[in-house]
Short mmCIF file of C-alpha atoms and ligand atoms in Angstrom, two decimals:
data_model
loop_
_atom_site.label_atom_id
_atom_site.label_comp_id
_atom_site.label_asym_id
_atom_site.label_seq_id
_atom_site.Cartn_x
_atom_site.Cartn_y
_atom_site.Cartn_z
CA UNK T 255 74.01 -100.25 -100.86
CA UNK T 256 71.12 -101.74 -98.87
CA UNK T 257 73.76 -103.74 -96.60
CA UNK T 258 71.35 -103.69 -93.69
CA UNK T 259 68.58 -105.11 -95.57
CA UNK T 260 70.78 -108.23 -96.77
CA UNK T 261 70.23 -111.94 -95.25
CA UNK T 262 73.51 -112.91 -94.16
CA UNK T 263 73.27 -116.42 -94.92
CA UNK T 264 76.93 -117.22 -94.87
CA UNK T 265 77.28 -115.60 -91.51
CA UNK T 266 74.41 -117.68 -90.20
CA UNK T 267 76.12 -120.99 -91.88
CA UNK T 268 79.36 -120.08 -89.86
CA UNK T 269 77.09 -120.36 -86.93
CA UNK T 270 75.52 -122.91 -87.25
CA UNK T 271 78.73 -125.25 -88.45
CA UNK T 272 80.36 -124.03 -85.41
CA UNK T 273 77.67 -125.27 -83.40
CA UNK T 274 77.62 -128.97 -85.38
CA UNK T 275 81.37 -129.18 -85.38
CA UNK T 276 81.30 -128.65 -81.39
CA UNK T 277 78.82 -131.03 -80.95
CA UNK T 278 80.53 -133.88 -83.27
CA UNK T 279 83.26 -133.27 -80.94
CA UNK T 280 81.44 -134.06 -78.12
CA UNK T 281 79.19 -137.44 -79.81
CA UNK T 282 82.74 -138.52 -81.29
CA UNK T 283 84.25 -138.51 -77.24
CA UNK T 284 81.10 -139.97 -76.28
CA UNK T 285 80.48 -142.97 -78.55
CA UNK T 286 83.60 -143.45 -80.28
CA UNK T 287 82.14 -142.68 -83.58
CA UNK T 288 82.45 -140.44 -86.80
CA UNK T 289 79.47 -139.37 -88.37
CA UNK T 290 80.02 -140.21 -92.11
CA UNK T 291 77.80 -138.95 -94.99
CA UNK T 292 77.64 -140.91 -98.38
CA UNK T 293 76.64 -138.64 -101.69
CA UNK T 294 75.76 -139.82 -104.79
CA UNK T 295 76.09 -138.35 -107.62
CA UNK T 296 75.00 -138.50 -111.33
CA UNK T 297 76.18 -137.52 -114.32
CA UNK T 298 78.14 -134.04 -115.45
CA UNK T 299 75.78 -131.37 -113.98
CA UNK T 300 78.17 -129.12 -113.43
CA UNK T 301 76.12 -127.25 -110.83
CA UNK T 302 75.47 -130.68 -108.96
CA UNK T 303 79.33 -131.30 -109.32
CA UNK T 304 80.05 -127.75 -107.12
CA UNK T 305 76.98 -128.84 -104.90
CA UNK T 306 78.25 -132.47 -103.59
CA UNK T 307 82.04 -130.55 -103.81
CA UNK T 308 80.56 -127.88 -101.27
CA UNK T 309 78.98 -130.48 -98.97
CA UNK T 310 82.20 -132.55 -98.86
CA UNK T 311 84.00 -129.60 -97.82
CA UNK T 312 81.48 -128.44 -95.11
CA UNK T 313 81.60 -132.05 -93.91
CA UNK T 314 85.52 -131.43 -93.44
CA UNK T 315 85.06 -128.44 -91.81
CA UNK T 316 82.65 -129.80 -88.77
CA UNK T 317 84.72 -133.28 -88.26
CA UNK T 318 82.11 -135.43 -90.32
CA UNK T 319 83.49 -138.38 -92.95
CA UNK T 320 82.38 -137.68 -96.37
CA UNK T 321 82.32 -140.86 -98.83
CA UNK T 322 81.53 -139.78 -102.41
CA UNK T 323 80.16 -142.01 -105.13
CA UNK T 324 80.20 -140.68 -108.85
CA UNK T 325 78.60 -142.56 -111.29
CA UNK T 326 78.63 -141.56 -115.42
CA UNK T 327 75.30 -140.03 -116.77
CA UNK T 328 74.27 -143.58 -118.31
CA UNK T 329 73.97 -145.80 -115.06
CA UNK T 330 71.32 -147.85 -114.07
CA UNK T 331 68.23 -147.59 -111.43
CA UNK T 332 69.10 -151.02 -110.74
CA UNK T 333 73.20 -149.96 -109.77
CA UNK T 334 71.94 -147.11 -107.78
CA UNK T 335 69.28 -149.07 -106.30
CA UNK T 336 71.67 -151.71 -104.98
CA UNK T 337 74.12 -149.20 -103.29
CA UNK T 338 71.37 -147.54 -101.58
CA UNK T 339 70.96 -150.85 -100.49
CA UNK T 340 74.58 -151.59 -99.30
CA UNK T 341 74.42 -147.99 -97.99
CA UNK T 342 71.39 -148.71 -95.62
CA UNK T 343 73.03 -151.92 -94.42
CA UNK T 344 76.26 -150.26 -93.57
CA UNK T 345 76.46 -149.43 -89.92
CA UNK T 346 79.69 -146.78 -90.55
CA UNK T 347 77.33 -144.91 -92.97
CA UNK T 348 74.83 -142.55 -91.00
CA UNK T 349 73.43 -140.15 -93.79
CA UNK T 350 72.93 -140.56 -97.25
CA UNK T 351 72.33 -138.16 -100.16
CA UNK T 352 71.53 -138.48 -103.87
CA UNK T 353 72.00 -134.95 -105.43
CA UNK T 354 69.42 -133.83 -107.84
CA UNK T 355 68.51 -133.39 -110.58
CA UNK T 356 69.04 -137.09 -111.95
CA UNK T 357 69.08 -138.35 -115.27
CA UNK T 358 65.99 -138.67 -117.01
CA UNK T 359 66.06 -142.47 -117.30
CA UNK T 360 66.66 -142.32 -113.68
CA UNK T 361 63.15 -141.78 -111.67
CA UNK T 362 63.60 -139.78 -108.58
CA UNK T 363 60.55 -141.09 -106.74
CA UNK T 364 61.88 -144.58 -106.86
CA UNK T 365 64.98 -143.54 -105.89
CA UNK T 366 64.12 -141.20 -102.81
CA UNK T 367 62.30 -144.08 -102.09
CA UNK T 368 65.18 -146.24 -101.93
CA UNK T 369 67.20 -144.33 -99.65
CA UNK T 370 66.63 -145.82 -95.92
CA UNK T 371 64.51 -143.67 -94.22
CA UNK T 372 66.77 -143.40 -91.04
CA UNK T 373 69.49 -142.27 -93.04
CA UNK T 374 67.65 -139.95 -94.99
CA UNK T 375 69.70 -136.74 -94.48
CA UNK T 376 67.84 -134.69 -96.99
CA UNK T 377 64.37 -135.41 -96.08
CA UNK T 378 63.35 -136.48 -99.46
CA UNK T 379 61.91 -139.95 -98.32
CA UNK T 380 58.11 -140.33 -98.94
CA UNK T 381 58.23 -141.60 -94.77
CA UNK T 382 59.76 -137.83 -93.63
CA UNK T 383 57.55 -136.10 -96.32
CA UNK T 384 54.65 -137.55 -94.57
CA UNK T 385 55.87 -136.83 -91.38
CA UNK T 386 56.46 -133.06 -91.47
CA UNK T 387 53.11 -132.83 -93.32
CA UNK T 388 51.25 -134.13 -90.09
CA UNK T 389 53.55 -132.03 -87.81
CA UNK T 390 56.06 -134.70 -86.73
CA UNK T 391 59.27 -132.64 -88.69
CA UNK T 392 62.22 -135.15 -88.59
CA UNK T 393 64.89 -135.08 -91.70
CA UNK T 394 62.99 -132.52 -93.67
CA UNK T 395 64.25 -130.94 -97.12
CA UNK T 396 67.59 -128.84 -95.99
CA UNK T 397 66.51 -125.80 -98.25
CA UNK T 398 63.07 -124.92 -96.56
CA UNK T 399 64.77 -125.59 -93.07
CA UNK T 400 67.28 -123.08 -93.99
CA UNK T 401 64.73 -120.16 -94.48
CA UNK T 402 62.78 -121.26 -91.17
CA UNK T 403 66.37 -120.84 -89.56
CA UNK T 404 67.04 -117.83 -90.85
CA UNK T 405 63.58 -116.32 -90.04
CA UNK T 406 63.97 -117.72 -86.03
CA UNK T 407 67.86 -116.14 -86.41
CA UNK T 408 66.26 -112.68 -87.63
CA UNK T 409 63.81 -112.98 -84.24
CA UNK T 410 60.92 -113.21 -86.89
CA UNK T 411 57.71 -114.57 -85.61
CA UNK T 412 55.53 -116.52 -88.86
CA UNK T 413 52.66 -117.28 -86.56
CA UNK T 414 49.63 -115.52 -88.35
CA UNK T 415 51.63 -113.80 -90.94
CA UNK T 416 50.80 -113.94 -94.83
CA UNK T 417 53.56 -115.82 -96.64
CA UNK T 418 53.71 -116.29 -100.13
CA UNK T 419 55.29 -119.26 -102.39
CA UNK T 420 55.98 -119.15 -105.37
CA UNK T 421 57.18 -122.41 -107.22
CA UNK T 422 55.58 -125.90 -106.01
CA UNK T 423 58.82 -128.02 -106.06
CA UNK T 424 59.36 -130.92 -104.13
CA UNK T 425 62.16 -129.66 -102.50
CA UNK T 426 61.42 -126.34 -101.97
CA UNK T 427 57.93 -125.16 -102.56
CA UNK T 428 55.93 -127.95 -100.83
CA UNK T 429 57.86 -128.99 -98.30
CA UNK T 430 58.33 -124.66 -97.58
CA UNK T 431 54.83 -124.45 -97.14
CA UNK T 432 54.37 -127.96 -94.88
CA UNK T 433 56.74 -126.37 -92.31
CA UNK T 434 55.02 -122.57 -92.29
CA UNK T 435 51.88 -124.25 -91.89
CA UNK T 436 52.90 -126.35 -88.71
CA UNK T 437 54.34 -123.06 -87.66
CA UNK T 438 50.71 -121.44 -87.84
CA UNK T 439 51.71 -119.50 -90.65
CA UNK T 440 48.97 -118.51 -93.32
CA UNK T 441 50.58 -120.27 -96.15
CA UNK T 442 49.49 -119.39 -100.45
CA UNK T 443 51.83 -121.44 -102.66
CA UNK T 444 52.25 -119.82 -106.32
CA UNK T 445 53.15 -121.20 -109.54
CA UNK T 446 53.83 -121.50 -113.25
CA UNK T 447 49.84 -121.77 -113.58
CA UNK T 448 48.98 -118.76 -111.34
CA UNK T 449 47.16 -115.92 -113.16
CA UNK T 450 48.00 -112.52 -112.04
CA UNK T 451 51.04 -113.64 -109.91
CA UNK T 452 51.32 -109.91 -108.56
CA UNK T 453 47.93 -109.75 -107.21
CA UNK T 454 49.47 -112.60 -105.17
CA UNK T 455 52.98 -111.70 -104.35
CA UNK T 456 51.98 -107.96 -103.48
CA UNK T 457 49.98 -109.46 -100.48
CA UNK T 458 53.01 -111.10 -98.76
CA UNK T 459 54.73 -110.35 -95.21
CA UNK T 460 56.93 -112.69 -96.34
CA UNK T 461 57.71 -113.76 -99.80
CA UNK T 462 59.72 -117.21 -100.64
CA UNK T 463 60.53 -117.37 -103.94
CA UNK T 464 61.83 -120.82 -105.78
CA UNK T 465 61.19 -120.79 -109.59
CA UNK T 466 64.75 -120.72 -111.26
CA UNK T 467 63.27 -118.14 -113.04
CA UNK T 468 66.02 -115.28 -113.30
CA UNK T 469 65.03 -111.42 -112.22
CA UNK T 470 61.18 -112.97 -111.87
CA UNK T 471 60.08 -110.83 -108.92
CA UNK T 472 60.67 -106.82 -109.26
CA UNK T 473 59.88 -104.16 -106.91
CA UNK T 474 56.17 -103.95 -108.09
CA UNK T 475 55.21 -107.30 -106.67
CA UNK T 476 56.35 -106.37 -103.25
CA UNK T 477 54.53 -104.93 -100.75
CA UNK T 478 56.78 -102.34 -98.56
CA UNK T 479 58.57 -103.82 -96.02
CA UNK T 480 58.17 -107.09 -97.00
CA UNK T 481 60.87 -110.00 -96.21
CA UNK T 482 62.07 -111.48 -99.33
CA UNK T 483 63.73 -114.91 -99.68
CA UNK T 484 65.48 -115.71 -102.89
CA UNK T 485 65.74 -118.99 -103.37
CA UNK T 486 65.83 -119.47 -107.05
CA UNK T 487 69.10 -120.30 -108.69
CA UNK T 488 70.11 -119.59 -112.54
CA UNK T 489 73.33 -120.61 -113.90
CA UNK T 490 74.42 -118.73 -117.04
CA UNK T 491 78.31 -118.62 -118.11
CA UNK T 492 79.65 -119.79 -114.78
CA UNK T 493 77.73 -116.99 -112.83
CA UNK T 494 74.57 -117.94 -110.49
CA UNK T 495 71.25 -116.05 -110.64
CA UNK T 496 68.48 -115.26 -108.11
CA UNK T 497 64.85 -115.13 -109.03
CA UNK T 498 64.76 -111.66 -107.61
CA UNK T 499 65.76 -108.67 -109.39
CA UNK T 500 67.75 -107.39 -106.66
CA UNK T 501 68.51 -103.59 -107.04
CA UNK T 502 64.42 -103.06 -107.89
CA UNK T 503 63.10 -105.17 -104.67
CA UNK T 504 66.05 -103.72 -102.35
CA UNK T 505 64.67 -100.26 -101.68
CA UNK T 506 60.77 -101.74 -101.32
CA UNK T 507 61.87 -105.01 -99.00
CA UNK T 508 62.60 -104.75 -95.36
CA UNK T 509 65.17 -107.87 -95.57
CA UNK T 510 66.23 -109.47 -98.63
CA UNK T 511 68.54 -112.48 -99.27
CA UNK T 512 71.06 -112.52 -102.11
CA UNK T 513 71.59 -114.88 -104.29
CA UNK T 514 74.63 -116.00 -103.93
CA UNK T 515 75.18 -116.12 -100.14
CA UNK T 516 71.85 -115.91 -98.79
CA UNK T 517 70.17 -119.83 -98.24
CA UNK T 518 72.49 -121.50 -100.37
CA UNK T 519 75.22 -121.73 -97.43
CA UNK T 520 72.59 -122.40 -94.53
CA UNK T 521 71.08 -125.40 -96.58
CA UNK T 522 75.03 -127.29 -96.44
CA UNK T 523 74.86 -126.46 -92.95
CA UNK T 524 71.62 -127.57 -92.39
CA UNK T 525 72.51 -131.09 -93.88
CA UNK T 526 75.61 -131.35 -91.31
CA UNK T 527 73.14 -130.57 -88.46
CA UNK T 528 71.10 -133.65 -90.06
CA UNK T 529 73.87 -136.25 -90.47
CA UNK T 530 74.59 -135.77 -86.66
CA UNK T 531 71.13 -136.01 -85.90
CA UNK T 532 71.39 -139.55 -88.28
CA UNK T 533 74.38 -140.43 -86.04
CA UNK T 534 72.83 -139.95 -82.91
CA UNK T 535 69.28 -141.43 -83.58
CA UNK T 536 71.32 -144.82 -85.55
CA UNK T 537 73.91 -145.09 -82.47
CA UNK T 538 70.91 -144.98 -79.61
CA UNK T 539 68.83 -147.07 -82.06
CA UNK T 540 65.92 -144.10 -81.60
CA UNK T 541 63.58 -144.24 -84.59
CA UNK T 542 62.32 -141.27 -84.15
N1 LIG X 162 69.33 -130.25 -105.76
C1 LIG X 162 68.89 -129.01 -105.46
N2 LIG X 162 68.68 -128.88 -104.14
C2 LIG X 162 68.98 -130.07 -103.59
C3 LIG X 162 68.97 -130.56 -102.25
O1 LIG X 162 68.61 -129.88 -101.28
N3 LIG X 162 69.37 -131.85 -102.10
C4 LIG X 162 69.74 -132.63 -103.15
N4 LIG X 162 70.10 -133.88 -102.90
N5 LIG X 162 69.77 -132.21 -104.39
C5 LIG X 162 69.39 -130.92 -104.60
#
């Protein structure tokens, strides 16, 4: 039911990675080189485990190199600190990820901060935060770009409309609302400290919604016809959750993306697009 309301987001991933895996083709016959993406990885998430395995794959499947470092849950800052290092000094290394969530012990701002900012695949860096805040979008977070993607793909225009937020991550939430605003969107970010979040929600032409909160949003606290993006992700007993309650918001949205297969595939393909645009902007020496 409702198959013509549901975001394809595996369809569009196909897409897309057909369009990176041509155009590798073409930079590898042109400059002789491979793309190559190092991950790093953390600890036994096992979500974060099927995340980096995912992106390796997708790497495979477009013609880019994929070198994978696994550390156990007790390493250092200073051990990941010095391969970020070695990582921004090697010339065969173009992009570079660090999969989150980290260990406590293990502060994420330092560490985002660590990764070179040219090589910064995932747009985490405080240097591409800043820039897609004032407009100038480089490597931005590969989640957020995925909705924009997907909204362009659908032939959606977000100039003027009312979009709603809710969750205030760093790699969803903010950075979401950055990129609607530079695309003259009017932009209300929600949160875990919003009263009445219906009043809110209810308002929205199109609704993002990022909380990891399972079944948050239901039918009430959509307005008809809306265009719902679940982005939320809960895993219980090996099966994934969306923040949307899916079979109440269905017959109220106009579009709705599933969770899974809705952003989750565009995001990998997102971060391929970004390691060849790494490739590209490190072989020309262009810094941005
Ligand atoms: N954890 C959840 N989403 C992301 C992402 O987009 N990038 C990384 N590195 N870790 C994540």
């Amino acid at each position: 039911m409702y198959e013509e309301k549901i975001i394809d987001g595996k369809a569009l991933a196909v897409k897309i990675e057909e369009q990176v895996k041509s155009d590798v083709a073409a930079f590898k016959a042109r400059t002789g080189v491979t793309p190559m993406l190092a991950t790093i990885l953390v600890g036994e998430h096992p979500p974060s485990k099927l995340y980096v395995k995912l992106k390796h794959w997708a790497c495979r499947r477009v013609g880019i190199k994929g070198e994978d470092h696994k550390f156990p849950e007790e390493t250092s800052l200073e051990t990941i600190l010095s391969l970020l290092g070695e990582l921004a000094a090697r010339k065969d290394i173009h992009g570079i990820l660090v999969q989150l969530p980290l260990p406590k012990h293990l502060d994420e701002r330092t560490v985002m901060s660590a990764i070179d900012p040219a090589k910064d695949v995932d747009g985490f860096h405080p240097l591409n935060m800043g820039r897609m805040l004032i407009g100038k979008e480089r490597f931005v977070p590969c989640t957020p770009r995925g909705v924009i993607l997907a909204l362009e793909d659908m032939g959606v225009e977000v100039k003027g409309k009312n979009v709603v937020i809710v969750g205030h991550s760093n790699v969803v939430g903010k950075p979401m609302a950055a990129m609607l605003i530079n695309r003259n969107a009017t932009v209300e970010v929600c949160h875990v400290f919003t009263e009445d979040l219906r009043q809110h929600t209810s308002q929205a032409d199109i609704l993002i919604v990022a909380t990891g909160v399972r079944g948050l949003i239901k039918a009430d606290m959509v307005r008809q016809g809306a265009i719902v993006f679940d982005v939320g992700i809960t895993w219980l007993n090996d099966t994934v959750y969306g923040d949307v309650d899916f079979d109440s918001v269905a017959p109220v949205a106009s579009r709705l993306s599933p969770v899974p297969g809705g952003v989750g595939p565009i995001t990998i393909a997102v971060l391929m697009q970004h390691t060849l645009l790494a490739a590209g902007m490190q072989v020309t020496n262009d810094t941005g």
